[in-house]
Structure formats: C-alpha cells, structure tokens
Short mmCIF file of C-alpha atoms in Angstrom, two decimals:
data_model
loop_
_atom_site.label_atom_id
_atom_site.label_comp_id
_atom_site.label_asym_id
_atom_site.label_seq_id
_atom_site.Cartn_x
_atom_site.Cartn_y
_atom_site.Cartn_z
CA UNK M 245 0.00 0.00 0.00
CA UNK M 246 1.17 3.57 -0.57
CA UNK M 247 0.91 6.15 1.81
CA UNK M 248 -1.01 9.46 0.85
CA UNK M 249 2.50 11.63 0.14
CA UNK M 250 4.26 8.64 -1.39
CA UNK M 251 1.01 9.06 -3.96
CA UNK M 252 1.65 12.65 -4.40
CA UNK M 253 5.34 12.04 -4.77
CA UNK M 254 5.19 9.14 -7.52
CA UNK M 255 2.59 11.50 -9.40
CA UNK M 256 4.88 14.60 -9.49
CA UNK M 257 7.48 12.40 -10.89
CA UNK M 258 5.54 11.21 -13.44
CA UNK M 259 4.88 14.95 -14.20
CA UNK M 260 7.93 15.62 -13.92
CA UNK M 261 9.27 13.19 -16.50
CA UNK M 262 6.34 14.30 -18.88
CA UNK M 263 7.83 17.54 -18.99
CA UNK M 264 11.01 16.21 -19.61
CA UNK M 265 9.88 14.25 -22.82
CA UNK M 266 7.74 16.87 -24.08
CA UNK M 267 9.92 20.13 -25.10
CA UNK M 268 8.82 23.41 -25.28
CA UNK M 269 8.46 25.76 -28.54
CA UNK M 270 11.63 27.36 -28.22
CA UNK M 271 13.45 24.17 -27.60
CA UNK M 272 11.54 22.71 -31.35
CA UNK M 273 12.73 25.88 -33.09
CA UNK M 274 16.13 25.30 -31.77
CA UNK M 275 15.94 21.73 -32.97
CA UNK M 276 14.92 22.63 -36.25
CA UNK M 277 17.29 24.98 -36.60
CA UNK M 278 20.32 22.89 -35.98
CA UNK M 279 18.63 20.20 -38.35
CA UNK M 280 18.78 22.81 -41.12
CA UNK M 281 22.65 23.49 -40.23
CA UNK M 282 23.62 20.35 -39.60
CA UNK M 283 22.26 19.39 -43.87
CA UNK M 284 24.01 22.76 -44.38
CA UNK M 285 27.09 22.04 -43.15
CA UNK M 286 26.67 18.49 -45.03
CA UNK M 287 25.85 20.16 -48.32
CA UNK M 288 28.78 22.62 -47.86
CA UNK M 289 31.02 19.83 -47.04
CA UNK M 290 30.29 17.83 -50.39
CA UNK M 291 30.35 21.46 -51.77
CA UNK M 292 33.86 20.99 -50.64
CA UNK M 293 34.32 17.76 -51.50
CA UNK M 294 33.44 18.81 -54.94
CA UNK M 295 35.27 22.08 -55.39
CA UNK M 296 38.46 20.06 -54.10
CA UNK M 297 37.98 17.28 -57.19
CA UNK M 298 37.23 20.39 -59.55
CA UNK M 299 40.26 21.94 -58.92
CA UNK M 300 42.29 18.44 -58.73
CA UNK M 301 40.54 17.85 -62.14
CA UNK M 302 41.74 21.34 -63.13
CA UNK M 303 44.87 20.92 -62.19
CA UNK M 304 44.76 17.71 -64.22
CA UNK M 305 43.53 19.62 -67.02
CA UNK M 306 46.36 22.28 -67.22
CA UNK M 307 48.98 20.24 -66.85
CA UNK M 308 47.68 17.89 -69.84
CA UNK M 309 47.25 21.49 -71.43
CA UNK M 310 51.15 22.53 -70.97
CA UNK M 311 51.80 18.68 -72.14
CA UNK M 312 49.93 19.40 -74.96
CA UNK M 313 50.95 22.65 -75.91
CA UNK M 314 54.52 21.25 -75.10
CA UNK M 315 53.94 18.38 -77.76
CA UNK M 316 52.22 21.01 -80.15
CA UNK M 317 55.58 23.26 -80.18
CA UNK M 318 57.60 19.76 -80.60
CA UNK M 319 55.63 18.32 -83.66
CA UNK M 320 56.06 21.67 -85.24
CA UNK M 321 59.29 21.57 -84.65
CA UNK M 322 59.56 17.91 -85.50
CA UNK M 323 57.63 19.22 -88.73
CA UNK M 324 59.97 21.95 -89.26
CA UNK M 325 62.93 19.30 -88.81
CA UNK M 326 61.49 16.83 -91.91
CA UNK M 327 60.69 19.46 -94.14
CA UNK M 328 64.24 21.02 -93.84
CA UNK M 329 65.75 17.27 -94.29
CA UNK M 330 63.21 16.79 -97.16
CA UNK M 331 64.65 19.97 -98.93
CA UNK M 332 67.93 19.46 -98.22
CA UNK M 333 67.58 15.97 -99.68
CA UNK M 334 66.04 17.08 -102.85
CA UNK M 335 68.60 19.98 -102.46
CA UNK M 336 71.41 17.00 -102.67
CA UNK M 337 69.58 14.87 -104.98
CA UNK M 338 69.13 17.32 -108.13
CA UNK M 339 73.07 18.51 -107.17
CA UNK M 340 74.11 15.04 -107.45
CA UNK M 341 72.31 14.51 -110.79
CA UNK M 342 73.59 17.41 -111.76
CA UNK M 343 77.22 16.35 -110.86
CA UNK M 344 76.58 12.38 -112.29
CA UNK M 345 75.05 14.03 -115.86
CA UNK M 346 78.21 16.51 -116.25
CA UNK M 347 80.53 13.51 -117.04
CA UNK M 348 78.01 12.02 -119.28
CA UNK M 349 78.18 14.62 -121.80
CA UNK M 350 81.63 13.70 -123.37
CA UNK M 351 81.24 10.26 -122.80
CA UNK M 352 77.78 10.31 -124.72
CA UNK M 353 79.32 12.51 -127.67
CA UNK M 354 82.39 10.67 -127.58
CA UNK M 355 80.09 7.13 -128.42
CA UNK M 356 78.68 9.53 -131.28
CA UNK M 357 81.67 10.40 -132.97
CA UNK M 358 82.72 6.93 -133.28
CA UNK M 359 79.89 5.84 -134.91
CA UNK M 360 79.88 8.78 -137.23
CA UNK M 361 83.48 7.74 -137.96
CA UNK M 362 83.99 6.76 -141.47
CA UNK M 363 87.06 4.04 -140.59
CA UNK M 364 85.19 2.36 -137.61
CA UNK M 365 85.23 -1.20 -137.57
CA UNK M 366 82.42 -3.26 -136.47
CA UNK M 367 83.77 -3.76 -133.10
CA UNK M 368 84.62 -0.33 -132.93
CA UNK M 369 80.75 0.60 -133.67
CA UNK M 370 79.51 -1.88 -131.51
CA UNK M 371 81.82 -0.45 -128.30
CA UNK M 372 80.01 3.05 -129.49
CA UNK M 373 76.46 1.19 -129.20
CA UNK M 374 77.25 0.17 -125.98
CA UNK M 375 79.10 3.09 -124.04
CA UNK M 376 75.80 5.22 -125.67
CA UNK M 377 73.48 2.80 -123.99
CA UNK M 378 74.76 2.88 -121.03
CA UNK M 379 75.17 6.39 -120.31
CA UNK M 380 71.01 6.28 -121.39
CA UNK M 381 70.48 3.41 -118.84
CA UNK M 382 72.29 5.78 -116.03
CA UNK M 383 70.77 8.88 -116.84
CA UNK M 384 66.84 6.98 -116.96
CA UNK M 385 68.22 6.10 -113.15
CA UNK M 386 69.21 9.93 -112.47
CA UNK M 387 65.65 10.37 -113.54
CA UNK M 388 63.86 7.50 -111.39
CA UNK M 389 65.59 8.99 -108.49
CA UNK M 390 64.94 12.40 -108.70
CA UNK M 391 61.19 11.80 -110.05
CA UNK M 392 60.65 9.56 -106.40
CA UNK M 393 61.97 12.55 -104.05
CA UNK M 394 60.00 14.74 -106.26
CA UNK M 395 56.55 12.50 -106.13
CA UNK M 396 57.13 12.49 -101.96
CA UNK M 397 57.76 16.28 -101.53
CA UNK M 398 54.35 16.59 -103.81
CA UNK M 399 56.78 18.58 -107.00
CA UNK M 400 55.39 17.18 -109.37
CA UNK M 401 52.36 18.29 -111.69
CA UNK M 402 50.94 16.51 -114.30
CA UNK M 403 49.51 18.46 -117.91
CA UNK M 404 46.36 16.49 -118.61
CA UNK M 405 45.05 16.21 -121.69
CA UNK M 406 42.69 13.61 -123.82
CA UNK M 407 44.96 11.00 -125.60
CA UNK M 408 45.17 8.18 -127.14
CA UNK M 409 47.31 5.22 -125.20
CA UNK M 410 48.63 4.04 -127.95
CA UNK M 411 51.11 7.57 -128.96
CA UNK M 412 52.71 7.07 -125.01
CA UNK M 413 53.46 3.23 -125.82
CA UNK M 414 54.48 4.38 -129.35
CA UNK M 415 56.92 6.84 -127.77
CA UNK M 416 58.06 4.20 -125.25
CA UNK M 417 58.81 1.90 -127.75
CA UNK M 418 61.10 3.88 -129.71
CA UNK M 419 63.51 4.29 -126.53
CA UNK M 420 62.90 0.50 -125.38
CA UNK M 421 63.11 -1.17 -128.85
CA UNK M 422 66.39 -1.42 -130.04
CA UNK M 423 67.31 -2.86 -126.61
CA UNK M 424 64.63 -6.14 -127.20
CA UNK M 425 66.11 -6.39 -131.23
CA UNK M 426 69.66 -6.46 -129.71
CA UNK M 427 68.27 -9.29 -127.21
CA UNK M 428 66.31 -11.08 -130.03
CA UNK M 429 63.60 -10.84 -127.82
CA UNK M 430 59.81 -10.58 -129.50
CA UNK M 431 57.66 -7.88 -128.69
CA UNK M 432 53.92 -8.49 -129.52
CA UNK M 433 52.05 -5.29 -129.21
CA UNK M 434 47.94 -6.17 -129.69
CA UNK M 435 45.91 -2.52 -130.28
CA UNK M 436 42.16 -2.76 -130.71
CA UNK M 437 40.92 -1.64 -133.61
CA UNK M 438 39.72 1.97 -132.58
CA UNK M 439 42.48 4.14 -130.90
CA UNK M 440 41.27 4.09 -127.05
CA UNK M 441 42.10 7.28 -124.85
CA UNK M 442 42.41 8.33 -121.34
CA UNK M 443 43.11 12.23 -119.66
CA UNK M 444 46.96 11.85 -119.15
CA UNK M 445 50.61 13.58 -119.53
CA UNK M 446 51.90 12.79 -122.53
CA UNK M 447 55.39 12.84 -120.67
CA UNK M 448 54.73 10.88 -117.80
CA UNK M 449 52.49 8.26 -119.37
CA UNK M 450 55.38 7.62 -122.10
CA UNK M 451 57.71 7.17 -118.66
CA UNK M 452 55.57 4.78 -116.96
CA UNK M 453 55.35 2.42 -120.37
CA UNK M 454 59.06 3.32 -120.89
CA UNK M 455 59.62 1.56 -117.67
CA UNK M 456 57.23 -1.23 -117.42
CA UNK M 457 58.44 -2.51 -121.10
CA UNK M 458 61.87 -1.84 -120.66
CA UNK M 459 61.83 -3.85 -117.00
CA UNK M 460 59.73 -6.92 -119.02
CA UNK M 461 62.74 -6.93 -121.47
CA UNK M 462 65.36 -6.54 -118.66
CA UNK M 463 64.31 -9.63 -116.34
CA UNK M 464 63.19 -11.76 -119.72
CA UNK M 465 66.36 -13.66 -121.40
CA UNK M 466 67.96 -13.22 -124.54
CA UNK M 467 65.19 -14.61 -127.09
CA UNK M 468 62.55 -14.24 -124.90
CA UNK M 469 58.59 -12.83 -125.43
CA UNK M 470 57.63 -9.37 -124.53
CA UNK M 471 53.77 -9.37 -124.82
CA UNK M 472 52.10 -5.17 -124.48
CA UNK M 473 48.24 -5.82 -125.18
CA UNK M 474 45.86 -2.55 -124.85
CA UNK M 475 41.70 -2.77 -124.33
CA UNK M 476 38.98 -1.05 -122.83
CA UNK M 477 37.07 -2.60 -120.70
CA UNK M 478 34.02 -1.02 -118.25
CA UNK M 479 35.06 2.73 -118.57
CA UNK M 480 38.94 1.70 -118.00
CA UNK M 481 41.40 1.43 -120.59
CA UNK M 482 43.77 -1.31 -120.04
CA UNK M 483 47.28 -2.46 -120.92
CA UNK M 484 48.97 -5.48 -119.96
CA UNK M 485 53.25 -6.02 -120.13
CA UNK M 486 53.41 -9.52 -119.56
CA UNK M 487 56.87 -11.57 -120.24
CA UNK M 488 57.81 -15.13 -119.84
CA UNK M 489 61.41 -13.76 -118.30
CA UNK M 490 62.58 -14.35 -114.95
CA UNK M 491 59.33 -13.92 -112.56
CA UNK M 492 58.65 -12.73 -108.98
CA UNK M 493 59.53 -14.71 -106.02
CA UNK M 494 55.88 -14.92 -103.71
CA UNK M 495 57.54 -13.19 -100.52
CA UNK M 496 58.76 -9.63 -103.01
CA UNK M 497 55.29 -9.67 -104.79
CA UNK M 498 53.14 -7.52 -102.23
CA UNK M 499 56.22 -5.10 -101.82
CA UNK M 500 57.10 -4.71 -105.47
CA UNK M 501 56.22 -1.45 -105.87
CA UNK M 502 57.29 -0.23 -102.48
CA UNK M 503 60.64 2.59 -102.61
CA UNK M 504 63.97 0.66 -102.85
CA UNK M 505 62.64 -3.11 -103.21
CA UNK M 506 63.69 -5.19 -105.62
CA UNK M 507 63.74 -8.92 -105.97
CA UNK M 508 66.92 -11.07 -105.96
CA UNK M 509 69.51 -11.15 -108.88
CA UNK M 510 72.17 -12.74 -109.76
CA UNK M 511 75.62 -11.33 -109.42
CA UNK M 512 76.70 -12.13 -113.01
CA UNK M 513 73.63 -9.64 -114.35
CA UNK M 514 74.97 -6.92 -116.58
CA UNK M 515 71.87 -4.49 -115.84
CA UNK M 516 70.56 -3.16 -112.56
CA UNK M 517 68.48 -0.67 -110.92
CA UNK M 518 67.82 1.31 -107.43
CA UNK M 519 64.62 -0.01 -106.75
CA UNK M 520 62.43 3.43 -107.71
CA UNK M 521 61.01 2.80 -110.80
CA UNK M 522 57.87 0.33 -109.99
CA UNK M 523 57.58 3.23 -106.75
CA UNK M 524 57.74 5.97 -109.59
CA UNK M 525 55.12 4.24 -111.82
CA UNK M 526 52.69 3.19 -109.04
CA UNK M 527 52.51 6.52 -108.02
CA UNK M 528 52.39 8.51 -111.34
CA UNK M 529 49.50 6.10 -112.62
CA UNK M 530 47.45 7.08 -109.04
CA UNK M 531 48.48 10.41 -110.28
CA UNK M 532 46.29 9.76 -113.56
CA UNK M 533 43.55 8.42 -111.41
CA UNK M 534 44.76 4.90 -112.32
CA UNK M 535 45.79 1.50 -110.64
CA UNK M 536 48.74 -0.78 -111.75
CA UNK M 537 48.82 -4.42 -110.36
CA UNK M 538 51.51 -6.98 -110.21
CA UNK M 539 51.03 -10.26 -111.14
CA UNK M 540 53.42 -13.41 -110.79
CA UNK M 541 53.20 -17.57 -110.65
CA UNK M 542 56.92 -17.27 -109.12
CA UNK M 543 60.25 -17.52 -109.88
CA UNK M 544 60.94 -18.56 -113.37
CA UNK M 545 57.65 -17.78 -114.72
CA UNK M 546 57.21 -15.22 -116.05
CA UNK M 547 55.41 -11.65 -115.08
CA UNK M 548 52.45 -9.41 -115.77
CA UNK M 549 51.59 -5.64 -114.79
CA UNK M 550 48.27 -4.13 -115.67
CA UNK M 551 47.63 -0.52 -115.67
CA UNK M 552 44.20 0.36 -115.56
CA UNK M 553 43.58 4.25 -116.43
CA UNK M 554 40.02 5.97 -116.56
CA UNK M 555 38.45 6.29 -120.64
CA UNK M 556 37.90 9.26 -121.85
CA UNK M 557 37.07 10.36 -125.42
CA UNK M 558 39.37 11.70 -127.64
CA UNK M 559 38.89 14.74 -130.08
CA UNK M 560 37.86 14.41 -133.61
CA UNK M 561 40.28 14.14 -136.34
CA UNK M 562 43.62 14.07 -133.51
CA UNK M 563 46.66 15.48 -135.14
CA UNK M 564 49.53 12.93 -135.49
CA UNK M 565 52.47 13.43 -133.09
CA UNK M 566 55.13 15.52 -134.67
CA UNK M 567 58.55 14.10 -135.96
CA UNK M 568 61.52 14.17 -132.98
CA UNK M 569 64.23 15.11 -135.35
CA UNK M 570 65.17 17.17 -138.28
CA UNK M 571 68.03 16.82 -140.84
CA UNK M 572 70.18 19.17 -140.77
CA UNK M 573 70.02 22.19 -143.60
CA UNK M 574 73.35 24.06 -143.92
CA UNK M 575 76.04 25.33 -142.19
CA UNK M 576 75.36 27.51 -138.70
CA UNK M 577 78.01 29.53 -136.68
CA UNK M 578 78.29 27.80 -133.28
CA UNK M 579 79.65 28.99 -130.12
CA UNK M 580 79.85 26.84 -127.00
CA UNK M 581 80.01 28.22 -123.52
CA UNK M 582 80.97 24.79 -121.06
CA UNK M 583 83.52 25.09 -118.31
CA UNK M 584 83.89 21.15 -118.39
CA UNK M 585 86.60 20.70 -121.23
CA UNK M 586 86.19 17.91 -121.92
CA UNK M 587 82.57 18.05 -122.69
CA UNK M 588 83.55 21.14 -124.85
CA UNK M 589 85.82 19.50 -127.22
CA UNK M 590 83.42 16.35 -127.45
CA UNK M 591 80.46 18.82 -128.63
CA UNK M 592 82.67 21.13 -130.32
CA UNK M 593 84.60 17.80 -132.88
CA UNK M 594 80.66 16.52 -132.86
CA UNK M 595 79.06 19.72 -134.22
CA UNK M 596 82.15 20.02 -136.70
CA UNK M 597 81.89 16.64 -137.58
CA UNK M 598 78.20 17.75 -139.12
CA UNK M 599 80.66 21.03 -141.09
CA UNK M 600 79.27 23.70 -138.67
CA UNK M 601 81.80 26.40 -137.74
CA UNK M 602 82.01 25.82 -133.62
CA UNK M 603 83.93 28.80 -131.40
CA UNK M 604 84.69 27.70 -127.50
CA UNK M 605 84.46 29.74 -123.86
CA UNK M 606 84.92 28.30 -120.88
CA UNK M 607 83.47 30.62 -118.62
CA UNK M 608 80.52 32.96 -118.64
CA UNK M 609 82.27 36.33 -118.84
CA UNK M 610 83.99 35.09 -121.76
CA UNK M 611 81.25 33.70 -123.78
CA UNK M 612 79.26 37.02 -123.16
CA UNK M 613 81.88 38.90 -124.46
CA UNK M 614 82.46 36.59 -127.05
CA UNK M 615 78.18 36.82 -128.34
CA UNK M 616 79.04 40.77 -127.95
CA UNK M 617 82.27 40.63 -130.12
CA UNK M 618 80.62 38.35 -133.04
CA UNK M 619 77.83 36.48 -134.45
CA UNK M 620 76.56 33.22 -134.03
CA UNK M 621 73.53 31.73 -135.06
CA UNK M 622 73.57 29.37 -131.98
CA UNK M 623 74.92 30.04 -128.76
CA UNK M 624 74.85 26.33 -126.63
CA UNK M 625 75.92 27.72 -123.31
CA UNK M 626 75.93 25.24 -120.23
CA UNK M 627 74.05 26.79 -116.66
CA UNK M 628 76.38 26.48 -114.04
CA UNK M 629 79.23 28.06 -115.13
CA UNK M 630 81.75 29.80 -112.66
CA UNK M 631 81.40 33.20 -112.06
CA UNK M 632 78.50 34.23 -114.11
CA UNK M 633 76.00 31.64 -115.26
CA UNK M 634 74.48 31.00 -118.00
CA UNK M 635 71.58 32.32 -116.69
CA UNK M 636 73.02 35.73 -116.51
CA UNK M 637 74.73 35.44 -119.82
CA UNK M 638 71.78 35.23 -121.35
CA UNK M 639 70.28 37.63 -119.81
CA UNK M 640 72.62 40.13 -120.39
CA UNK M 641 72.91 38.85 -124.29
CA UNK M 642 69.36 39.79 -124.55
CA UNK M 643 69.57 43.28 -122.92
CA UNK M 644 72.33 44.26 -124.98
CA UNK M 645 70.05 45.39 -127.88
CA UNK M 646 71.77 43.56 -130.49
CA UNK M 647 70.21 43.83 -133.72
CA UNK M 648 70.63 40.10 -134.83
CA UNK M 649 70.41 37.44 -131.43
CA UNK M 650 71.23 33.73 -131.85
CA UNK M 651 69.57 30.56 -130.60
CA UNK M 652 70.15 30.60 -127.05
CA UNK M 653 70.23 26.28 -126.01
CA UNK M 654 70.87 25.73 -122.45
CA UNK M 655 72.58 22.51 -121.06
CA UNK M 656 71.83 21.56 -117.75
CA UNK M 657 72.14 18.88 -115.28
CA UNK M 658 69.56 20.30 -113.31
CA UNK M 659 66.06 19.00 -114.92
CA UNK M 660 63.29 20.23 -112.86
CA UNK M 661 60.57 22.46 -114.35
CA UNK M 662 61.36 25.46 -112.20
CA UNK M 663 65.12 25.06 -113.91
CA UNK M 664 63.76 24.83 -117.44
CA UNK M 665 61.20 27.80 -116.22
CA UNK M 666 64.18 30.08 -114.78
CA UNK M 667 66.21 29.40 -118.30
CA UNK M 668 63.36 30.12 -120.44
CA UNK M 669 62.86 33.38 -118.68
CA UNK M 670 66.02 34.48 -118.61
CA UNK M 671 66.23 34.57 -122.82
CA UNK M 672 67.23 30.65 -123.64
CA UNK M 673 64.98 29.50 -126.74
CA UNK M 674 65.38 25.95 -125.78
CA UNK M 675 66.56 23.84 -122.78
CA UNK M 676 68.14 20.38 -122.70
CA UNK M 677 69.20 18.15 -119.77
CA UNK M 678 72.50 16.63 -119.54
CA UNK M 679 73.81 13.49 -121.51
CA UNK M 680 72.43 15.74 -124.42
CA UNK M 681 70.95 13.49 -127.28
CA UNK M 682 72.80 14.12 -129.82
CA UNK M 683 70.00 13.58 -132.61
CA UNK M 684 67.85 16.45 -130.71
CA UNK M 685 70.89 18.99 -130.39
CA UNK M 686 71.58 18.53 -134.02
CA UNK M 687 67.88 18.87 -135.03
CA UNK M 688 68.02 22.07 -132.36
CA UNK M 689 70.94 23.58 -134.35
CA UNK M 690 69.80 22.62 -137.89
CA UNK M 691 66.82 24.55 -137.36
CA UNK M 692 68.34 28.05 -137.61
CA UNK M 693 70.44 27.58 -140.46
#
C-alpha cells in the first residue's frame, strides 16, 4: 500500500518526466534549426568535397594542357625538322644529278663520234652502241631517283590532256626497242581496232610504259617474249606487259612497288636498278587516277603488270604526233660556252663533224663577251658556269640590244621544271638536260640555219 504523500510524490514524478519528454516551442525551433545546419554544413562539405575534385581535375587539365601545348611546339618543330631534311635531300639529290650528268656529256658525244666515224670497224661501232646505252640506262636512273623525291615532296604536276594510249606506248617503244632487237627478244604489241584514250601527260604516261616494257625486257632472257596488249574494258582502258622472263619470287610480290625493293639477282647480271622505278610508276598512274597491279606464278615464270587508267574520249580528227628530229640544212656559226673541257671538245669535234663552224668559252664572262664581239647563229651555253652563269649570260645577251640574237640552247644537269622555267625566262629558246641526245641537239641547231 502507498501512503497518501508517497502518492503525491510518484505522481509529481511522473509529471515531472512528462515535462522532460515533451519540449517546449523554443526548444523545437532550436531543434529545427540545428537540423537545417547540420544538412548545411553536409551540403557545404560535399560542396567541398566537390570544389576540391574540380580543382584536382583542373589541375589535371592544365597540366595535360602545358603537355599538350609542349607536344604542339615539338611536332612543329619535328615538322619543321622533316621538311628542312626533305629539302635538303632534294637539295642534294638534283646537285648530285647534276654532278653524275656533267661527265656524261663527253662520254655520250664521244660514243657519237665513233659511230659517225667513217674508218670504224664493227667492233669499234659496236663499243660506241654500248658506251651510248649505257650512259642512257644511267641517266633513266638519275631520272627515277629524282622523279621519287620529287613524287614524296608533292613537285610534281601533271599536264592532262585527252589521248590516245597508244602515242605514249608508241613513244616508249622507240627508246625500249632497239634494246629487245639487240636481245632477239619478241615484242607483240595487240591494239584494238579503234584508238582508245584516257586524260593523261603525254610525258609521264610515255615514262611509266618506258619503264614497265623496258623492265619486261630486262628480267626476260635473250630470245625471250615481250607481250604489251591494250583494251577497254568497263570505262577503263587497259594495258597489260606480260613476259615469260625471270618472274617474282611470292615473298617480293606484295612489296614490289614499295621505294627501294627489288627482288633477288644474280651477281653475273649486266643491268641493274635502285629499286624506284615500280615506286615511280605506281605513283604517277594514281596520279592519272589509275591503278597498276603486279602479277606473278613465281620464280621462273614469267610476269604481268596491268595498268588500268580511266576512258575518256578523244577529239575528232587528232593530229599525229610531230617528228623528234630534223636533218640538218646548212652550215650555222656555233659557239659553246661549257667550263667542263672535256665536254667542250666532245660537242665542239661533234658539231664540226656535221661542217658547222664551232667557237669555244669556258666561262661565262667570256662567252658574253664573245656573243658581244661576233655572231653566231647558236649560242649552246651550259648553266652552271663559274662566275657568271648562264643564266646571266643570257640575260645580259638579250639586254644588250643587239640587232641580230642567236639561238640561245641551255645545257643543264639540273632538270626540274622550275630550272627549265628560270632558263626560259632568262632569254634561252630551248633547254636540254644533260647526256644531251645528240639527234635532238643537231635537229636544235639545224633549225636556224
């Protein structure tokens, strides 16, 4: 039992406690109050949290910036570095040609005077046929090489015009020709019966044929077939060099027309190459909008490339391709300006040898004042002569205001179009690149008597 004041003390306990549990308004506000910090200070914290990855992630950011801006300034530099190399190497290239052609000159004209000899013997003209072509087999290297740095620097332009196939095989077949009779090779050229025609360079097509014929004749033996067939087929024109010569091995196949590859040889062969031509052909056909292809069973048997070059119609009533050469007429005053002696005499006993009346300088002051002193129907003055070159020579001939100005041929080494541009603006009339055909200086010379 519970006495009366333990009942009054138990309830005012209980009253107490229900105060206890049951806060007032002030006490709620306060509550709510720090409820609405507390999420504060939790949102402000992953605020934080946040702000602190930003600014890691910025700090990411600007450093891959400086890396990149770092790797910007060292491609354009790396940039800078090839395209110096790359015209330093074309620089070399088109000096060394130069350099290689200079010897050629004499030694060409030389091989021509002994087979314009009248007491040559047989053996002596046959020496002449080969000395003459071999200096053509080096210089169509000279050209392979400097036409591949050319085609990779992008200096090369192509002047396209409607044509018919058949005048750039008909052009390559007068270079590539004697070489298959002297072979007794047999060349089977098939034409179909209406001239087909594709939007090409007369120059560079004639190159590519030059070189796929004259390669099927090369790596085909003595006696062997040389097979050139031309068709259209689906808006293409195509022609085929196939030969049953020597063949490509199944490994060199896929690279064949890659820079510098060529497949094995044998020691013993008398004729070689660099490697550039196939490299110079693949990429002077894409040039034309073309494809060439390779095709081989293997060693031994035999090869075929097919160029495939987009059709296009060809004008009405197409004038025939004009004659190379021309006999000579008469007698011309000649004077040569060449600071390589040798070279001099050689043209100087060749030109005589055809009765013109030849006068030497061996240096560009002294041909100028030679042109100013007398003169000459033709003036064949070589470029890079010491002290003032030919460029200058002319040049000055021209100013001079003479009443009656000669031919003006220029011999170079140097055989890009910018060089043949530079001469022809300078005052040359025509401009020939080093070994000098003979034929064509003749015909050049014969033309103003």
């Amino acid at each position: 039992m519970f006495h009366e004041d333990e009942n009054s003390s138990v309830q005012r306990s209980l009253q107490s406690g229900s105060e206890q549990l049951t806060p007032d308004p002030l006490s709620a506000t306060l509550l709510r109050h720090i409820g609405t910090l507390e999420d504060e200070l939790a949102r402000l914290r992953e605020s934080l949290r946040e702000k602190e990855a930003l600014e890691a992630t910025v700090t990411r950011l600007r450093e891959a910036n400086e890396h990149l801006v770092v790797a910007a300034i060292n491609a354009q530099g790396s940039r800078d570095d090839a395209e110096a190399t790359n015209r330093r190497q074309n620089e070399f290239l088109a000096m060394l040609a130069h350099e290689l052609r200079n010897p050629l000159v004499p030694i060409s004209m030389s091989a021509a005077l002994l087979e314009r000899s009248a007491d040559a013997s047989p053996q002596l003209l046959n020496f002449s046929k080969v000395i003459r072509r071999q200096v053509d087999h080096m210089a169509r290297l000279l050209d392979d090489l400097l036409d591949a740095a050319r085609i990779s620097s992008g200096k090369i332009t192509l002047s396209l015009e409607p044509m018919p196939v058949s005048n750039a095989i008909d052009q390559a077949l007068e270079t590539v020709l004697p070489r298959i009779r002297e072979r007794g090779q047999h060349l089977y050229l098939n034409l179909p019966t209406e001239p087909v025609g594709t939007r090409g360079d007369r120059v560079r097509l004639t190159q590519v044929f030059t070189n796929l014929i004259g390669n099927a004749s090369k790596y085909t033996g003595d006696g062997g077939n040389v097979h050139v067939d031309v068709t259209a087929e689906a808006g293409e024109v195509v022609v085929a060099v196939r030969d049953n010569g020597t063949g490509i091995a199944p490994e060199v196949l896929p690279h064949i027309f890659d820079l510098f590859t060529q497949g094995p040889r044998s020691l013993a062969r008398s004729e070689g190459g660099l490697g550039v031509g196939l490299n110079v052909v693949r990429n002077l056909v894409s040039m034309h909008g073309g494809t060439v292809k390779a095709e081989s069973d293997g060693a031994g048997k035999g090869s075929r490339f097919v160029v495939r070059l987009p059709l296009a119609a060809l004008a009405v009533g197409e004038p025939p391709r004009a004659a190379s050469s021309a006999a000579p007429k008469g007698r011309c005053s000649v004077l040569l300006v060449e600071d390589n002696v040798d070279a001099c005499e050689t043209l100087k006993a060749f030109l005589e040898l055809e009765a013109h009346e030849v006068a030497m300088a061996h240096d560009g002051k002294a041909g100028l004042e030679a042109m100013l002193a007398q003169e000459f129907d033709v003036v064949v003055c070589d470029i890079g002569l010491p002290g003032m070159d030919g460029l200058e020579v002319v040049a000055r001939l021209r100013a001079s205001g003479k009443d009656v100005q000669p031919v003006a041929i220029g011999l170079s080494g140097y055989g890009q179009a910018e060089d043949r541009s530079r001469a022809l603006a300078a005052g040359f009339d025509h401009y020939l690149v080093k070994p000098v055909s003979p034929d064509a200086l003749l015909a050049l010379v014969a033309a103003r008597s």
